[in-house]
Short mmCIF file of C-alpha atoms (C1' of nucleotides) in Angstrom, two decimals:
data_model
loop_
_atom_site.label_atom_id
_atom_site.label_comp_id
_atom_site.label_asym_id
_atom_site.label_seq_id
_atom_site.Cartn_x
_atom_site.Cartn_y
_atom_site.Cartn_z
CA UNK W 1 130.32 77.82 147.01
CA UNK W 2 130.66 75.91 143.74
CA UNK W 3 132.76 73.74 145.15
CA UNK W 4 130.96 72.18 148.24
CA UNK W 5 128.05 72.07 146.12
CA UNK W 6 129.63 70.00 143.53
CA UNK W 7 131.18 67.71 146.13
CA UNK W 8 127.94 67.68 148.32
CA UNK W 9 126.07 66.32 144.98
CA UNK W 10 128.37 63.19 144.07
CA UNK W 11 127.99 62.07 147.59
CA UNK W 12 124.57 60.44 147.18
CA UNK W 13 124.27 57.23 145.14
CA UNK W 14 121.34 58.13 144.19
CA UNK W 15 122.42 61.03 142.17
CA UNK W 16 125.62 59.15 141.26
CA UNK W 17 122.94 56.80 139.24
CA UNK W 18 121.16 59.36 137.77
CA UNK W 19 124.44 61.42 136.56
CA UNK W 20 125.36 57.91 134.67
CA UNK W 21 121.73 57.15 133.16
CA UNK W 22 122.18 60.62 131.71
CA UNK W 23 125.54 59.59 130.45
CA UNK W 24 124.02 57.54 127.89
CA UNK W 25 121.88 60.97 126.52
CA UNK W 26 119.67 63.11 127.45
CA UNK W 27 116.47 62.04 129.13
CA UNK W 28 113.31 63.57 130.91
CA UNK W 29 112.36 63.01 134.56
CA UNK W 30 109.85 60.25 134.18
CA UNK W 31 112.18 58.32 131.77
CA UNK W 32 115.09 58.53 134.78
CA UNK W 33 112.70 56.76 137.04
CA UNK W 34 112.19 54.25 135.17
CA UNK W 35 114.19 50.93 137.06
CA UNK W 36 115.34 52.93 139.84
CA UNK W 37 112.68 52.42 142.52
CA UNK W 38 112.70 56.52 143.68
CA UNK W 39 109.63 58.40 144.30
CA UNK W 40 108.78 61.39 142.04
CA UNK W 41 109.28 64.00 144.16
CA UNK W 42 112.73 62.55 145.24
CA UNK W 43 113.83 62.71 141.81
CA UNK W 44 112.78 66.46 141.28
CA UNK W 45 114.65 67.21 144.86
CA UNK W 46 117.76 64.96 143.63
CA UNK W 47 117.39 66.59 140.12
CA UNK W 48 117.33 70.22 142.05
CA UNK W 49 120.81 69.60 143.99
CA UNK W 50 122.64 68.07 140.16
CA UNK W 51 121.32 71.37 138.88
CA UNK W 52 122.78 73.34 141.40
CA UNK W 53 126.23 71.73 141.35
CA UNK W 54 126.10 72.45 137.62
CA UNK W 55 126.23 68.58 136.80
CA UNK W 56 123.40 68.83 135.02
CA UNK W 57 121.05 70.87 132.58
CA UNK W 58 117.73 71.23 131.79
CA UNK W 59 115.45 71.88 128.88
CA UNK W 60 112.31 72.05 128.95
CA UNK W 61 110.32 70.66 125.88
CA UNK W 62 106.04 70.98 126.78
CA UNK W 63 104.83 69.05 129.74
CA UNK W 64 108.04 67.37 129.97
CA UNK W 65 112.00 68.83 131.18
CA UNK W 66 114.68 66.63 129.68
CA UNK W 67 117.80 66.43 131.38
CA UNK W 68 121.20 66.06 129.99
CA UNK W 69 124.88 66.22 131.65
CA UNK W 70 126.44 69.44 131.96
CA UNK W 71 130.20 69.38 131.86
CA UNK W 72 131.09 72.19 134.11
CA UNK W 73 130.69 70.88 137.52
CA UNK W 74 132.91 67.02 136.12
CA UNK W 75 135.58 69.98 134.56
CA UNK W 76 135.91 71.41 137.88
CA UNK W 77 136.50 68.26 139.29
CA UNK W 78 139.11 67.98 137.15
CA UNK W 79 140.87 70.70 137.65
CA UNK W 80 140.59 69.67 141.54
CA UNK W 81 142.19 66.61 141.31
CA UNK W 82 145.74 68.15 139.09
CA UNK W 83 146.08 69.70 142.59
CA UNK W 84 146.95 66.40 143.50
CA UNK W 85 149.26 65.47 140.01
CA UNK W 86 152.22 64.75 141.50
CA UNK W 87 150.99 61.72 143.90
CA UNK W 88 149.65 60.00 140.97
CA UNK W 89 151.48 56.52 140.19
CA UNK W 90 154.28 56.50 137.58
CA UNK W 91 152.09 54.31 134.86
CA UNK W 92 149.57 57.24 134.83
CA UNK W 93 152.37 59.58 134.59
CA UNK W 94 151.57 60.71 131.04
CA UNK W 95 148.30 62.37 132.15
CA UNK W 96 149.95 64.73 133.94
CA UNK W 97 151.05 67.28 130.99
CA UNK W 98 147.69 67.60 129.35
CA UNK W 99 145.90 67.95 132.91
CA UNK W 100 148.19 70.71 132.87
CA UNK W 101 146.44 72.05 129.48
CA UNK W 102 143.25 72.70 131.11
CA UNK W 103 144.75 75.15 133.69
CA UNK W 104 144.02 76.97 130.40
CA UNK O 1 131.58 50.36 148.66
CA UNK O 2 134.98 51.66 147.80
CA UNK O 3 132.95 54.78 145.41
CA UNK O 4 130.48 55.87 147.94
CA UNK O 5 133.11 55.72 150.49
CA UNK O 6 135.87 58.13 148.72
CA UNK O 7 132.87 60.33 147.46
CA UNK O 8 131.42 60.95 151.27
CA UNK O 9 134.45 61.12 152.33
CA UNK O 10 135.12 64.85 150.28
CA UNK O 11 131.29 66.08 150.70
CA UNK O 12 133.08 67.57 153.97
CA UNK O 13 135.06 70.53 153.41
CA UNK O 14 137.20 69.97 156.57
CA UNK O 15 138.82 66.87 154.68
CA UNK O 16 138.85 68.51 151.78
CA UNK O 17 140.99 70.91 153.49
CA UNK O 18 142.99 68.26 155.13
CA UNK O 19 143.97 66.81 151.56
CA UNK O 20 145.16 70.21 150.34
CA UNK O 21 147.30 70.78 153.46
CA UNK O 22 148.79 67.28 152.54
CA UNK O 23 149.16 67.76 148.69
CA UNK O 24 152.40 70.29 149.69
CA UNK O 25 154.16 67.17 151.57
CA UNK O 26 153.25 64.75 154.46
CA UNK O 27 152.41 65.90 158.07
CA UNK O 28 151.58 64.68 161.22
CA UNK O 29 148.61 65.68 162.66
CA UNK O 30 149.40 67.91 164.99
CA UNK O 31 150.94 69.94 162.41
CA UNK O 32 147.55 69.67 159.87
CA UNK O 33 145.45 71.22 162.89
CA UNK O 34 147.92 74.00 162.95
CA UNK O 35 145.41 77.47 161.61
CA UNK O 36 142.97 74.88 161.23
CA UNK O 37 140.90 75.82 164.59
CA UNK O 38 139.72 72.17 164.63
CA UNK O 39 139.91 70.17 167.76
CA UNK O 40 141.96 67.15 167.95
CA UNK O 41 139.15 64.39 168.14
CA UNK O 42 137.83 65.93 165.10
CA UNK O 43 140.95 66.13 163.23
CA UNK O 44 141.64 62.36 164.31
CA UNK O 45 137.90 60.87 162.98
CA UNK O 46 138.48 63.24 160.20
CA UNK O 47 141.54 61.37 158.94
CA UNK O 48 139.95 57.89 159.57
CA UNK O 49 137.86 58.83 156.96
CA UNK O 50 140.41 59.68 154.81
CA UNK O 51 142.10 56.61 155.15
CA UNK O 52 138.81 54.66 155.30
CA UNK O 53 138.29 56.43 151.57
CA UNK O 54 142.07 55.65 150.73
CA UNK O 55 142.88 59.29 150.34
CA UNK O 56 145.50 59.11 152.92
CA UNK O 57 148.04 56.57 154.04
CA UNK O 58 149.14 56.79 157.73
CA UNK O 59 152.98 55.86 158.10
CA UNK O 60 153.83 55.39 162.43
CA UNK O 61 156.91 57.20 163.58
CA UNK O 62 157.38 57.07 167.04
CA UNK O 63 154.33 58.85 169.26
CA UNK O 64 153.60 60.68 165.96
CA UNK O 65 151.53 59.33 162.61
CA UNK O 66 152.84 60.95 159.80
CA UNK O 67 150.29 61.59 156.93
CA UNK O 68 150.39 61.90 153.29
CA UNK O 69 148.43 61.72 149.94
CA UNK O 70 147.11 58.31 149.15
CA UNK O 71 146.90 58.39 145.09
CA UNK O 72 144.15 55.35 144.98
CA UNK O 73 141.18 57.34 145.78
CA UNK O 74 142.38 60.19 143.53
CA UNK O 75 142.91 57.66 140.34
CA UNK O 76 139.30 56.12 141.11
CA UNK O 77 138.13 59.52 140.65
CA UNK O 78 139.74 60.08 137.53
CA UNK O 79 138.19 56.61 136.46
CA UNK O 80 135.08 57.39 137.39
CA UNK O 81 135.09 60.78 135.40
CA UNK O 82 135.77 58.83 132.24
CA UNK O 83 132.23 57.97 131.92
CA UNK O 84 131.30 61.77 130.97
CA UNK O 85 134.60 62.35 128.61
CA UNK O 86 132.15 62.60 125.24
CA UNK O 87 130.42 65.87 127.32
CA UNK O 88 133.36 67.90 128.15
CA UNK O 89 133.90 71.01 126.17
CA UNK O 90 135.75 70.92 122.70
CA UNK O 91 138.81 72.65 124.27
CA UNK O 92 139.76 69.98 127.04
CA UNK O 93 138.97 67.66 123.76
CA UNK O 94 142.87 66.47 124.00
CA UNK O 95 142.88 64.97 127.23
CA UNK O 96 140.19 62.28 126.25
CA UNK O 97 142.75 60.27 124.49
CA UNK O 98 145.19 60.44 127.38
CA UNK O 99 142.13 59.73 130.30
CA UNK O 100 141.28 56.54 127.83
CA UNK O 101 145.14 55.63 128.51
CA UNK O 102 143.98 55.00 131.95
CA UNK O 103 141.62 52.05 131.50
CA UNK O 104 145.31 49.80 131.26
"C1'" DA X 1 86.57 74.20 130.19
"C1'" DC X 2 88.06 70.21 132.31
"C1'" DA X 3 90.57 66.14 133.06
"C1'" DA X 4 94.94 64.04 132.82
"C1'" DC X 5 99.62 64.52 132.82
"C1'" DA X 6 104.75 65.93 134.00
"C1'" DC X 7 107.00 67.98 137.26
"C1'" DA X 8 107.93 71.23 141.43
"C1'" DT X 9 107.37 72.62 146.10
"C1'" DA X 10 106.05 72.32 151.15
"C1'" DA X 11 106.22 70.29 155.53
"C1'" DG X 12 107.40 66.76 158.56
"C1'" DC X 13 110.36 63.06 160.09
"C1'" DA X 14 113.93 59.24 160.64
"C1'" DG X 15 118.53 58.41 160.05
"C1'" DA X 16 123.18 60.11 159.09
"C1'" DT X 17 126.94 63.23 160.09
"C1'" DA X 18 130.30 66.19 162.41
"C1'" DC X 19 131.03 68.11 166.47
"C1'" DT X 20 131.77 68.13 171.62
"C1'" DT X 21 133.81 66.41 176.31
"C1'" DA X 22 135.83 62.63 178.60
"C1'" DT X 23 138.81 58.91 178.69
"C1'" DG X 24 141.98 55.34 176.76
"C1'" DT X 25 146.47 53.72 174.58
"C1'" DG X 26 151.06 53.60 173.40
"C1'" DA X 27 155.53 56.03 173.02
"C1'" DT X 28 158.99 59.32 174.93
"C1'" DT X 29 161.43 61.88 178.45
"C1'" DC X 30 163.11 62.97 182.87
"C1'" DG M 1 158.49 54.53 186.72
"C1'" DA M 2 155.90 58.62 186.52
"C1'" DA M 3 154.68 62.40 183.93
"C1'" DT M 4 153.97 64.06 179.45
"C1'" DC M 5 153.02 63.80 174.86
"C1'" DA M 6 150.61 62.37 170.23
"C1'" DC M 7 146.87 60.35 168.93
"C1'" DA M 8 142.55 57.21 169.11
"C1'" DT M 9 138.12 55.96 170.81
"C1'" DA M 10 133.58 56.45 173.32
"C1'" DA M 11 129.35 58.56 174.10
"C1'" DG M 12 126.23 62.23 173.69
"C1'" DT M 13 124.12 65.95 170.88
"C1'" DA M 14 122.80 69.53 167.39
"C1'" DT M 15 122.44 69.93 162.67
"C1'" DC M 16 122.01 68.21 158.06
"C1'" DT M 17 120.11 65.10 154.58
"C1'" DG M 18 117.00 62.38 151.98
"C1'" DC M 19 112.86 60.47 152.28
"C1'" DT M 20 107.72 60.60 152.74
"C1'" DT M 21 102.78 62.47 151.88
"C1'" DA M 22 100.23 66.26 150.36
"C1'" DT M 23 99.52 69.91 147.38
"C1'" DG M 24 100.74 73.38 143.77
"C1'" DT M 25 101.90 74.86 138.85
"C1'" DG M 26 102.02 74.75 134.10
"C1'" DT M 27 100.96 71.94 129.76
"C1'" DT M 28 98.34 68.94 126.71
"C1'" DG M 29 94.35 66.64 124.83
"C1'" DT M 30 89.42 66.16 124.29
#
DNA sequence: ACAACACATAAGCAGATACTTATGTGATTC
DNA sequence: GAATCACATAAGTATCTGCTTATGTGTTGT
């Protein structure tokens, strides 16, 4: 399920980090490593689960794969939380009509 | 950590659950196991969670706890997927300037 | 062709997680 | 005030998860 995969992804700080390095463009494996203290066969299993939540794509360019965010697993997320629109506090309130635009 | 905790806290699909159960209006829990074919520990250390990840607020009424949405762990999430607004797709374009709206 | 490189996959393992059964706690009812 | 009810907590356990080391696969450079 696309869901539980999605969710199941975000949970791990690890991947959390590696979603936001790739926020900041597209980068290859190596280059993600780089400051985060993670072996390289932890970032190819981490990499695997991102890919397979749709959070991220690849490319593959030679030797190397670079990596870049892929919007539709963070759309589906928000499209989860307007489930939830009508909790949201009052100062926020504005959000709720274009929310309401991506139920398409 | 408030992010890890509201992110671990929906990598199980049981909570998930929960929190669509409560989106329709609050509930004790008795009523949130009903068709649920969860057992009442679970359901109990379930919503701890919840409330640990403040994506529920507990409200005592007697012998019973009533339970409803907590917005706070929602709106962190919407925070949180600001960081990826310049890769969503050209048709959810509008809702940028409304998400940036959030940051105060 | 061979060595070096970038990355993926396999297998094993320690710690985390979600369940279970049993029991505890506080409020209500008779 | 004793039984019942709604829920919480404790302790044990099977499964899942993320790491490790070892090895495999495909590409590049010489």
């Amino acid at each position: 399920m696309m869901e539980n995969d999605i969710f199941k992804a975000l949970a791990d700080p690890t991947r959390r980090a590696i979603l936001e390095k790739l926020s900041s463009g597209e980068m290859n494996a190596s280059a993600l490593r780089e400051g985060m203290e993670i072996s390289q066969p932890a970032m190819s299993q981490h990499l695997t689960v991102l890919r397979g939540a749709k959070l991220v794509q690849e490319e593959r360019h030679g030797r190397f794969v670079n990596y870049q965010v892929n919007p539709d697993g963070l759309v589906f997320i928000a499209q989860w939380l307007t489930k939830y629109r009508s909790y949201w506090p009052a100062r926020i309130d504005a959000l709720k009509g274009l929310l309401k635009d991506m139920d398409q």
